mmCIF file of C-alpha atoms and ligand atoms in Angstrom:
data_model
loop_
_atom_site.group_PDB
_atom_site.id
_atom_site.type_symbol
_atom_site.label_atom_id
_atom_site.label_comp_id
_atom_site.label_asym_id
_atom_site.label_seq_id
_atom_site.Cartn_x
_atom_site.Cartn_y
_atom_site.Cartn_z
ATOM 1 C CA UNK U 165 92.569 67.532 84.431
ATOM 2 C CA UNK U 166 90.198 64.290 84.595
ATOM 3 C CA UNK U 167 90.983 61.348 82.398
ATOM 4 C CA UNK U 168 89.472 60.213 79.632
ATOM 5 C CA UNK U 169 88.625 57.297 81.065
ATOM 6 C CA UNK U 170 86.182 58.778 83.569
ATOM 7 C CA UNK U 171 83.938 59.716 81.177
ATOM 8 C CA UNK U 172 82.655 63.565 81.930
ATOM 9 C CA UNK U 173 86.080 65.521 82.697
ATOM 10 C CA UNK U 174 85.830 66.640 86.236
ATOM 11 C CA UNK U 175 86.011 70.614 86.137
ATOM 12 C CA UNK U 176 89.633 72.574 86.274
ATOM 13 C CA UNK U 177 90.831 74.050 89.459
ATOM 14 C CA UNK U 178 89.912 77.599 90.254
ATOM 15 C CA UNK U 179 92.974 77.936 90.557
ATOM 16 C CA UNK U 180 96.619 76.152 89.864
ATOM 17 C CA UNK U 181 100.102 77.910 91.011
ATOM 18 C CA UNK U 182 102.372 75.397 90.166
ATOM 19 C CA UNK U 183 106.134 75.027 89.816
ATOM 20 C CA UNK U 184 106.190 78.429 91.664
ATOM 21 C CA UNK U 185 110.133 79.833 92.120
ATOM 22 C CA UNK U 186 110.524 83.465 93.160
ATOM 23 C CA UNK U 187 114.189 85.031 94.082
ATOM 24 C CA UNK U 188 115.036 87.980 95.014
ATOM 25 C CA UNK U 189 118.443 88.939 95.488
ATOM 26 C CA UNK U 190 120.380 86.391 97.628
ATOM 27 C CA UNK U 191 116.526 84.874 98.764
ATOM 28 C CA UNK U 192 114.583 82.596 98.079
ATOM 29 C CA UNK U 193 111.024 83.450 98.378
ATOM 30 C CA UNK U 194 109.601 80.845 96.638
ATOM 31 C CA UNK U 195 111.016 77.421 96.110
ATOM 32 C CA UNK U 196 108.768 75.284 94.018
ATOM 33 C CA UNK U 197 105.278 75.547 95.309
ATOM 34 C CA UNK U 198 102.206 74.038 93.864
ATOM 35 C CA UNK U 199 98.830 75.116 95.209
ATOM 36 C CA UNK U 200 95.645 74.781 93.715
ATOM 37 C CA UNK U 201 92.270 76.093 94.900
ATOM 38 C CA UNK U 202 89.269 73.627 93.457
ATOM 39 C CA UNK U 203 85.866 75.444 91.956
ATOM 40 C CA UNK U 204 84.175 77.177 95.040
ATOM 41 C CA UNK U 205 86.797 75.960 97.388
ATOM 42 C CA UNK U 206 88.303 78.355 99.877
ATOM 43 C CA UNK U 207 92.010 77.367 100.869
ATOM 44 C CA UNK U 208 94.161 79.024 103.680
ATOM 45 C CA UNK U 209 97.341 79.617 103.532
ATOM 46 C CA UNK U 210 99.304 79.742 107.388
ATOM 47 C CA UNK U 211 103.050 80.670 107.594
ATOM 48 C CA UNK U 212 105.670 82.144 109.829
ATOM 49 C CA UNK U 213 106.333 85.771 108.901
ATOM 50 C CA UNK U 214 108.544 85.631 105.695
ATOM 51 C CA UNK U 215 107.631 82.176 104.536
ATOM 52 C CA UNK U 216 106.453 83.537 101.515
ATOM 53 C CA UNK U 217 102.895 83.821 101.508
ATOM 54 C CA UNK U 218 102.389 87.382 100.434
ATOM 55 C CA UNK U 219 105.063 86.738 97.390
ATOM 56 C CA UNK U 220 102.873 84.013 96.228
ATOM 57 C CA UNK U 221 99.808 86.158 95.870
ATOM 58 C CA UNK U 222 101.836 88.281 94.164
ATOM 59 C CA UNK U 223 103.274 85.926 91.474
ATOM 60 C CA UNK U 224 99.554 84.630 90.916
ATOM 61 C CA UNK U 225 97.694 88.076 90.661
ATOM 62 C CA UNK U 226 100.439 89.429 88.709
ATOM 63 C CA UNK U 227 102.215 92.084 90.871
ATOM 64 C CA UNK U 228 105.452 90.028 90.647
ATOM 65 C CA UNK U 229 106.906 87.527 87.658
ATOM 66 C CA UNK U 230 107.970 84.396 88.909
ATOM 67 C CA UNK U 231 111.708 82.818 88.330
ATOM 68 C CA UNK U 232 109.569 79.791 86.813
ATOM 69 C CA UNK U 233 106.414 78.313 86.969
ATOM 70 C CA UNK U 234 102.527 78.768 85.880
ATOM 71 C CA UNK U 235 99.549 80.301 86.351
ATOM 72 C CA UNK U 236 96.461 79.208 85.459
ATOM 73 C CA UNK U 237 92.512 80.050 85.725
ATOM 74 C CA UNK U 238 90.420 77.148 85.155
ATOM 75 C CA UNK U 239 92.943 75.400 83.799
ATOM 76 C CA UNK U 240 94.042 78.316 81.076
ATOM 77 C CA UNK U 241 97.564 80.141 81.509
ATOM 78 C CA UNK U 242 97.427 83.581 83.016
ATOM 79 C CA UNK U 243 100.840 83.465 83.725
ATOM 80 C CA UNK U 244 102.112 85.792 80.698
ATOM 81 C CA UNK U 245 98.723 88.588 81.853
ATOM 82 C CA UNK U 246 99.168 91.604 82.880
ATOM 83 C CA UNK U 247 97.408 92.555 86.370
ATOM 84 C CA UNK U 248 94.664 94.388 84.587
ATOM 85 C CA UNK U 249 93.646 91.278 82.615
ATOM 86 C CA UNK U 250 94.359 88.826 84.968
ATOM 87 C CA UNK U 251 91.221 90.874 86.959
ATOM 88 C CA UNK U 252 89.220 90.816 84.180
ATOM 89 C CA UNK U 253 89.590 87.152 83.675
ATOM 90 C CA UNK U 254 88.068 87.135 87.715
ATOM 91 C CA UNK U 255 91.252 86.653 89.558
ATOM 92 C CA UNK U 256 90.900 89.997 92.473
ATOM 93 C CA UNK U 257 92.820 90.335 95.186
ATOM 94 C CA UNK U 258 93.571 92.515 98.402
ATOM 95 C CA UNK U 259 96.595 93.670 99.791
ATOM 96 C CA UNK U 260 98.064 92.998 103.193
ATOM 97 C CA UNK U 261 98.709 97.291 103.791
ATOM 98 C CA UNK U 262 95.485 99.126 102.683
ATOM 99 C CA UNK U 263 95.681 100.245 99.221
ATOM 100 C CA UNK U 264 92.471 102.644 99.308
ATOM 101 C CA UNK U 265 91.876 106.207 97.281
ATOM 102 C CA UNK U 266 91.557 108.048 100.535
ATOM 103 C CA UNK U 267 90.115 111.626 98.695
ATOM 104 C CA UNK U 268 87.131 109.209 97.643
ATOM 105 C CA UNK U 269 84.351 108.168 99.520
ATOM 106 C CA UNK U 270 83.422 104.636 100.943
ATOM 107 C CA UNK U 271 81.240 103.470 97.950
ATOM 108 C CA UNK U 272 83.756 105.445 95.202
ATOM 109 C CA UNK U 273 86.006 102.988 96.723
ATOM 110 C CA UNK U 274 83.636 100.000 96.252
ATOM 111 C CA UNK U 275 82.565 101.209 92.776
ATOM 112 C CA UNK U 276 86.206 101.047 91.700
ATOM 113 C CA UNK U 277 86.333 97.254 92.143
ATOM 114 C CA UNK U 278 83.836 97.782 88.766
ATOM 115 C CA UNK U 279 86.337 99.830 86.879
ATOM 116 C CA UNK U 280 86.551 96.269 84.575
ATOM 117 C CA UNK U 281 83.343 95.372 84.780
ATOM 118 C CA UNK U 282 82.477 99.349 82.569
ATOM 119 C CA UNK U 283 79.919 96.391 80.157
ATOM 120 C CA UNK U 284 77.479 96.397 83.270
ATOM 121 C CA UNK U 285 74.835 98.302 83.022
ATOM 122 C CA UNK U 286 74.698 100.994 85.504
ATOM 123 C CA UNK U 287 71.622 100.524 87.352
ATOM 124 C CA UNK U 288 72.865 97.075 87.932
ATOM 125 C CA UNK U 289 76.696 98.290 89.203
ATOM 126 C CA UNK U 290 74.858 100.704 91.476
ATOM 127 C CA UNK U 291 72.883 97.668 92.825
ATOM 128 C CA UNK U 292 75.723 95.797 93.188
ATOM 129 C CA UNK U 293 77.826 98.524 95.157
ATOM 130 C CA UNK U 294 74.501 98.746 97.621
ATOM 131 C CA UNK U 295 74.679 95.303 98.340
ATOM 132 C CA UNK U 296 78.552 95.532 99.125
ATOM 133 C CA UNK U 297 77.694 98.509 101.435
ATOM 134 C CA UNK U 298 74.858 96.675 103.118
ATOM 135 C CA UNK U 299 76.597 93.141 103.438
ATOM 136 C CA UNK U 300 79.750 94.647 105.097
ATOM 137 C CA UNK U 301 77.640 96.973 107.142
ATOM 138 C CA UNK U 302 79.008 100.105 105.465
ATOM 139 C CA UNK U 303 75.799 101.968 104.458
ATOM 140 C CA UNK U 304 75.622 104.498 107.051
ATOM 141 C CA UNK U 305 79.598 106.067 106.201
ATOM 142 C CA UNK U 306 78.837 105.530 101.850
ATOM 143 C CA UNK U 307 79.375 109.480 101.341
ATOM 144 C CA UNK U 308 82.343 109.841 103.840
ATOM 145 C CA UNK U 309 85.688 110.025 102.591
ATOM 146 C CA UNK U 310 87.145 106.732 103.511
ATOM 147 C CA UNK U 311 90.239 108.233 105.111
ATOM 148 C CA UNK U 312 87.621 109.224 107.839
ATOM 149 C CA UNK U 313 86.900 105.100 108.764
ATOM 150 C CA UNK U 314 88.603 103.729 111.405
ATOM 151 C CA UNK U 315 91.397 101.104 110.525
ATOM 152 C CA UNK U 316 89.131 98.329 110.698
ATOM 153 C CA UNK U 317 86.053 99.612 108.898
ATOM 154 C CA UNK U 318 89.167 100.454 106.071
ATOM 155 C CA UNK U 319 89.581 97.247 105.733
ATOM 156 C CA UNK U 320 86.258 96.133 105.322
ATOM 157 C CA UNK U 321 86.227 98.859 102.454
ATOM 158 C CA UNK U 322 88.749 96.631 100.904
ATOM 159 C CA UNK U 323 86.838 93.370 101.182
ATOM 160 C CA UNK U 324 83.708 94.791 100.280
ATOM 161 C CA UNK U 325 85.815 96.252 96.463
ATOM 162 C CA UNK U 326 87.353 93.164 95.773
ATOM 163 C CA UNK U 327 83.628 91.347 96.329
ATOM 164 C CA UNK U 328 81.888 93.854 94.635
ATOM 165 C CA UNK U 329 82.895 92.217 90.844
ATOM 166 C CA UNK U 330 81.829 88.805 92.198
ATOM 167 C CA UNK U 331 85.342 87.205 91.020
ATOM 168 C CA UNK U 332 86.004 84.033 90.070
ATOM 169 C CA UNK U 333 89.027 83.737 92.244
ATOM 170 C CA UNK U 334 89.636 85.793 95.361
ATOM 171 C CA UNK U 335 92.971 86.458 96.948
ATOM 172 C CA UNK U 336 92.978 87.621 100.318
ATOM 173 C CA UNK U 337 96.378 88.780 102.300
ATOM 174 C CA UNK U 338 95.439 89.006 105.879
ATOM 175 C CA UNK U 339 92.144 90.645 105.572
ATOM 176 C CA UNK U 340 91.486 90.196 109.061
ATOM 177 C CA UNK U 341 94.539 91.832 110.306
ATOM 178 C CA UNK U 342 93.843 94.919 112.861
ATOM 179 C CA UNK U 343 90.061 93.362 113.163
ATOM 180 C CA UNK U 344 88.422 93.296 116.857
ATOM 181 C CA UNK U 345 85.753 90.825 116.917
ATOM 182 C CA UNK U 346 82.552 91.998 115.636
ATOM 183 C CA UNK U 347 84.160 93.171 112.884
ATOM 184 C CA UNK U 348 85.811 89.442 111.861
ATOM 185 C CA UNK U 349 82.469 87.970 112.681
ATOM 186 C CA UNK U 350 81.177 90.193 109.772
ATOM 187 C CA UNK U 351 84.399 89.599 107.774
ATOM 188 C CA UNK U 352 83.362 86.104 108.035
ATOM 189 C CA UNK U 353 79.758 86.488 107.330
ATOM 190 C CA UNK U 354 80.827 88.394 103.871
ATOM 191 C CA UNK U 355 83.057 85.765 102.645
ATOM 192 C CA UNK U 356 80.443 82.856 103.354
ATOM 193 C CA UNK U 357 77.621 84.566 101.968
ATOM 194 C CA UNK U 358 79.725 85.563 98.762
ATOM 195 C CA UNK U 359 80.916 81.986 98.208
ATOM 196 C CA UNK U 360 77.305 80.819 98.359
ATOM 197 C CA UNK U 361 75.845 83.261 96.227
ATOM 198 C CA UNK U 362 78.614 83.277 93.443
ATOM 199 C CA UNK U 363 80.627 79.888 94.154
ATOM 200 C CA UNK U 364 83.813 82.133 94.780
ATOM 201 C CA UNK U 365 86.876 80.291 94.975
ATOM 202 C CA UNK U 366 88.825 81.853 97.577
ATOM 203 C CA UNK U 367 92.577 81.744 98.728
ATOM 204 C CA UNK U 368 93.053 83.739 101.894
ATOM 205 C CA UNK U 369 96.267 84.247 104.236
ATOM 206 C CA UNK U 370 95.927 85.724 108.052
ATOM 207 C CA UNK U 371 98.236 85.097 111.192
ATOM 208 C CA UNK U 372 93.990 84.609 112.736
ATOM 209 C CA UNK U 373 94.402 80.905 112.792
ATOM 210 C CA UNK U 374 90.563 80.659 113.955
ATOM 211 C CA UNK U 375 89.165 83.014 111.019
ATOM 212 C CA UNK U 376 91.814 80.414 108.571
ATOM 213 C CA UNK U 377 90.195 77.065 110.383
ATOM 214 C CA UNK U 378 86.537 78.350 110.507
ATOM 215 C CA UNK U 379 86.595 79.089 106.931
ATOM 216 C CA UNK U 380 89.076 77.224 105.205
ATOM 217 C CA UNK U 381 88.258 73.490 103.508
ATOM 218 C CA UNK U 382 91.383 73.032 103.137
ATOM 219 C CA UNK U 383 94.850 74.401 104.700
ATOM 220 C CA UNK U 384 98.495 75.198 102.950
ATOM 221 C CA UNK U 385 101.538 75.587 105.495
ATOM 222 C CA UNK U 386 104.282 77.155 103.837
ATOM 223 C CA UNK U 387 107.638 77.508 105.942
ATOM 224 C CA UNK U 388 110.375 79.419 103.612
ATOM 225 C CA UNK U 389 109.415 78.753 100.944
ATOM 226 C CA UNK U 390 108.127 75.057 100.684
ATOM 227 C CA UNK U 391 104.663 74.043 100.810
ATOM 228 C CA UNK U 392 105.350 72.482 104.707
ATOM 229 C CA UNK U 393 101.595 70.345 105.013
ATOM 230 C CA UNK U 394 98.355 70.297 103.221
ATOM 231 C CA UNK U 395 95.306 69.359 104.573
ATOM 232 C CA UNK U 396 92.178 69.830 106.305
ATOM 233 C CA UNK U 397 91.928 72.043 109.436
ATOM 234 C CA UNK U 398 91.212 69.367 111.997
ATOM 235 C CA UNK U 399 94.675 67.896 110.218
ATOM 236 C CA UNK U 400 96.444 70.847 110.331
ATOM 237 C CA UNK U 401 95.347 71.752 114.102
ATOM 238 C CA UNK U 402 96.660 68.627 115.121
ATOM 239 C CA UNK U 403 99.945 68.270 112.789
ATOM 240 C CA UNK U 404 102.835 68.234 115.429
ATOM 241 C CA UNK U 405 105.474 69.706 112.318
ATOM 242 C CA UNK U 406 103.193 72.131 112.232
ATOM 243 C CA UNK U 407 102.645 73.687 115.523
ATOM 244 C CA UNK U 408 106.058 73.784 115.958
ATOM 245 C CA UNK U 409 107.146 75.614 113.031
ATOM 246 C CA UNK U 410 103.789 77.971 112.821
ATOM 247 C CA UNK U 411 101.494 77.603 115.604
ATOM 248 C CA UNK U 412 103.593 77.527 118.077
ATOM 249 C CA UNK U 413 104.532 80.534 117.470
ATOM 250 C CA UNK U 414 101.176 82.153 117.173
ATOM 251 C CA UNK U 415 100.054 83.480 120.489
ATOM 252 C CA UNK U 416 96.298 82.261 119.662
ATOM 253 C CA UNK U 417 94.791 79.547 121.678
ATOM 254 C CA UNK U 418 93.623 76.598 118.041
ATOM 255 C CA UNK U 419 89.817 76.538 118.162
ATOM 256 C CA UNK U 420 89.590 72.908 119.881
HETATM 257 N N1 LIG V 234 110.280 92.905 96.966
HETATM 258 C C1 LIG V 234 111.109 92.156 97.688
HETATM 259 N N2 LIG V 234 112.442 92.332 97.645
HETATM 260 C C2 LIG V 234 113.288 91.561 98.351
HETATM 261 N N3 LIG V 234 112.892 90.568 99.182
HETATM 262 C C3 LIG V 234 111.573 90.351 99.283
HETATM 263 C C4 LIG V 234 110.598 91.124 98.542
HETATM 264 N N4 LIG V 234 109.357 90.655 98.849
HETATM 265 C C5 LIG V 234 109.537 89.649 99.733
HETATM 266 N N5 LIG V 234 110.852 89.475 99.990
HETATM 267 C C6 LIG V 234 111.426 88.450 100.877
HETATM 268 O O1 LIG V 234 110.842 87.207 100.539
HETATM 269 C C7 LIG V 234 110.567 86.442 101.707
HETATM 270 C C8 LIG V 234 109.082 86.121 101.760
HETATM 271 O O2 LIG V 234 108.357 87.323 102.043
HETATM 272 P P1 LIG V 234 106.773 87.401 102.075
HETATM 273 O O3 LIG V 234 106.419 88.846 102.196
HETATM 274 O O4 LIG V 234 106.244 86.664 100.919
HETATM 275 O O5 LIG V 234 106.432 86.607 103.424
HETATM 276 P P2 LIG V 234 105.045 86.418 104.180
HETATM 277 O O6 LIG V 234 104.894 84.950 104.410
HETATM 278 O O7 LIG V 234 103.945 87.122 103.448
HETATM 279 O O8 LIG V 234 105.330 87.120 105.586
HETATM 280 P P3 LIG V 234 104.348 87.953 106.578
HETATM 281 O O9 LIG V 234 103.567 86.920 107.354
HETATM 282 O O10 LIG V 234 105.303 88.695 107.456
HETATM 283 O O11 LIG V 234 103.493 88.854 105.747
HETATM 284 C C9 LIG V 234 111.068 87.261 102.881
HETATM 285 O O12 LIG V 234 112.381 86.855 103.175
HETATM 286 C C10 LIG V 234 111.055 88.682 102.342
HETATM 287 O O13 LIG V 234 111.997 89.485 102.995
HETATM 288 MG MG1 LIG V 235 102.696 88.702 103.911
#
């Protein structure tokens, strides 16, 4: 929120998560973490396994209710939303385990990421799901039932729905995950060409510290349940906490 006193209010973040708590029985997911993801921005979120990275997305898109703390969309409270509306306000997300309709085909799939959007017309939501299929290279397997993609073309099925809407906010939980790399090149190439064509803000988890760093403008650590470091990626990279907790044990070589 910008003060008065600067004339012109800066703009809201994309996002806020603030406050965040989340226990489940006997753990503490969650333990008061505030992130938030400015207008356009994309911020990466690195973690050992169990840190609670995945339970955040889910307390922000809905899937889970928080202990305590808010939720907000350019600075309005989502918290009390249901998933549904929380999508139609532009906050989309993807899953970390695929979470596809396997009888329907490739661009079924796609078109579902519409399903909120039914006000479009539909010459211009068949446009749209082209573009998906073209951007994520897809066009060629459109009529196949998904089920009949390889893992990694699956999961660019998945990216290409939750683009498909142009959201506001974008949640991604380890898109990359199972990728070889051609295919996280044109992971990459999606995401950048989505944030410049819609300003997408975009939060986005992976254990692929060089997809986090070559994307990210700014980095979260969490380590259980604490926010650990913020900061850029060159900051991060070099952040001796940091490598020892998380990078450390990632067997990935850091991109400098
Ligand atoms: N539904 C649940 N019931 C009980 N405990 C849970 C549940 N979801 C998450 N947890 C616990 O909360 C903690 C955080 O889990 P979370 O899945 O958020 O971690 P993560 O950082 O996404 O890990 P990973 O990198 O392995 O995906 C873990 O201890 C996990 O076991
Ligand atoms: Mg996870």
């Amino acid at each position: 929120m910008g003060s008065p006193a600067a004339g012109r209010t800066s703009p809201a973040p994309a996002l806020s998560a603030l406050g965040i708590e989340k226990r489940f029985a006997g753990v503490t997911a969650l333990d008061g973490v505030d992130i938030e993801v400015g207008q356009g921005e994309t911020l990466g979120l690195l973690g050992p396994n169990g840190s609670g990275k995945t339970t955040l997305v889910n307390c922000v898109s809905g899937v889970v209710r928080p202990n305590a703390g808010r939720v907000l969309i350019d600075g309005i409270e989502i918290g009390h939303l249901s998933r549904d509306r929380r999508a139609r306000a532009g906050l989309i997300r993807t899953y970390q385990n695929l979470r596809l309709f396997t009888d329907l085909t490739v661009a079924e799939n796609i078109e579902v990421g519409l399903l909120a959007q039914r006000g479009r017309p539909r010459e211009q939501r068949r446009n749209l799901v082209r573009r998906s299929l073209a951007e994520q290279g897809l066009e060629d397997v459109a009529r196949l039932p998904v089920s009949e993609l390889p893992y990694g073309a699956q999961k660019r099925v998945e990216v290409a729905r939750a683009l498909v809407s142009e959201p506001k906010v974008l949640l991604l939980d380890e898109p990359g995950a199972g990728l070889g790399s051609s295919e996280t090149e044109l992971l990459s190439e999606a995401l950048r060409s989505a944030r410049s064509r819609f300003s997408c803000a975009m939060l986005m988890i992976d254990h692929n510290v060089n997809l986090i760093m070559g994307l990210s403008d700014r980095i979260v650590v969490l380590s259980d349940g604490k926010v650990l470091r913020s900061g850029t990626p060159a900051e991060i990279a070099g952040d001796p906490e940091v490598i020892s907790v998380y990078l450390g044990q990632v067997p990935q070589k850091l991109p400098r």
